[in-house]
């Protein structure tokens, strides 16, 4: 979780700099995409743990 959050913060910082240096846009998009991928992995991991320990949806 911490790694994903750090990547998200880095992406936000890069996005702030895009109006001043447009070349940062590609780097910001790449970091944001990686952050989103890690978020999905974290969410799927939490869902797997929830269902493995008897959790269910009613």
Short mmCIF file of C-alpha atoms in Angstrom, two decimals:
data_model
loop_
_atom_site.label_atom_id
_atom_site.label_comp_id
_atom_site.label_asym_id
_atom_site.label_seq_id
_atom_site.Cartn_x
_atom_site.Cartn_y
_atom_site.Cartn_z
CA UNK A 1 0.00 0.00 0.00
CA UNK A 2 2.76 2.41 0.87
CA UNK A 3 4.51 1.82 -2.43
CA UNK A 4 1.34 2.52 -4.37
CA UNK A 5 0.69 5.67 -2.37
CA UNK A 6 4.24 6.91 -2.92
CA UNK A 7 3.90 6.35 -6.66
CA UNK A 8 0.64 8.27 -6.62
CA UNK A 9 2.30 11.18 -4.81
CA UNK A 10 5.16 11.17 -7.31
CA UNK A 11 2.66 11.20 -10.18
CA UNK A 12 0.83 14.15 -8.60
CA UNK A 13 4.09 16.05 -8.17
CA UNK A 14 5.02 15.39 -11.79
CA UNK A 15 1.60 16.51 -12.96
CA UNK A 16 2.02 19.82 -11.14
CA UNK A 17 5.16 20.45 -13.19
CA UNK A 18 3.62 19.64 -16.58
CA UNK A 19 2.42 23.20 -17.37
CA UNK A 20 5.99 24.44 -16.89
CA UNK A 21 7.76 21.51 -18.57
CA UNK A 22 5.41 19.55 -20.90
CA UNK A 23 7.90 16.68 -21.32
CA UNK A 24 7.01 15.58 -17.78
CA UNK A 25 3.58 14.57 -19.05
CA UNK A 26 4.71 11.18 -20.36
CA UNK A 27 6.56 10.36 -17.15
CA UNK A 28 3.59 11.47 -15.04
CA UNK A 29 1.20 9.33 -17.08
CA UNK A 30 3.48 6.30 -16.80
CA UNK A 31 3.87 6.65 -13.03
CA UNK A 32 0.13 7.20 -12.62
CA UNK A 33 -0.63 4.09 -14.69
CA UNK A 34 1.78 2.03 -12.58
CA UNK A 35 0.16 3.41 -9.44
CA UNK A 36 -3.29 2.41 -10.73
CA UNK A 37 -2.03 -1.09 -11.53
CA UNK A 38 -0.66 -1.47 -8.00
CA UNK A 39 -3.96 -0.20 -6.60
CA UNK A 40 -5.82 -2.93 -8.49
CA UNK A 41 -3.38 -5.55 -7.23
CA UNK A 42 -3.88 -4.31 -3.65
CA UNK A 43 -7.67 -4.34 -4.01
CA UNK A 44 -7.72 -7.85 -5.47
CA UNK A 45 -5.44 -9.04 -2.69
CA UNK A 46 -7.80 -7.59 -0.07
CA UNK A 47 -10.80 -9.20 -1.77
CA UNK A 48 -9.02 -12.57 -1.86
CA UNK A 49 -8.22 -12.35 1.84
CA UNK A 50 -11.79 -11.31 2.65
CA UNK A 51 -13.34 -14.25 0.82
CA UNK A 52 -10.73 -16.72 2.09
CA UNK A 53 -11.63 -15.90 5.69
CA UNK A 54 -15.33 -16.50 5.30
CA UNK A 55 -16.41 -13.13 4.05
CA UNK A 56 -19.27 -13.07 1.61
CA UNK A 57 -21.57 -10.71 -0.14
CA UNK A 58 -25.22 -10.74 0.83
#
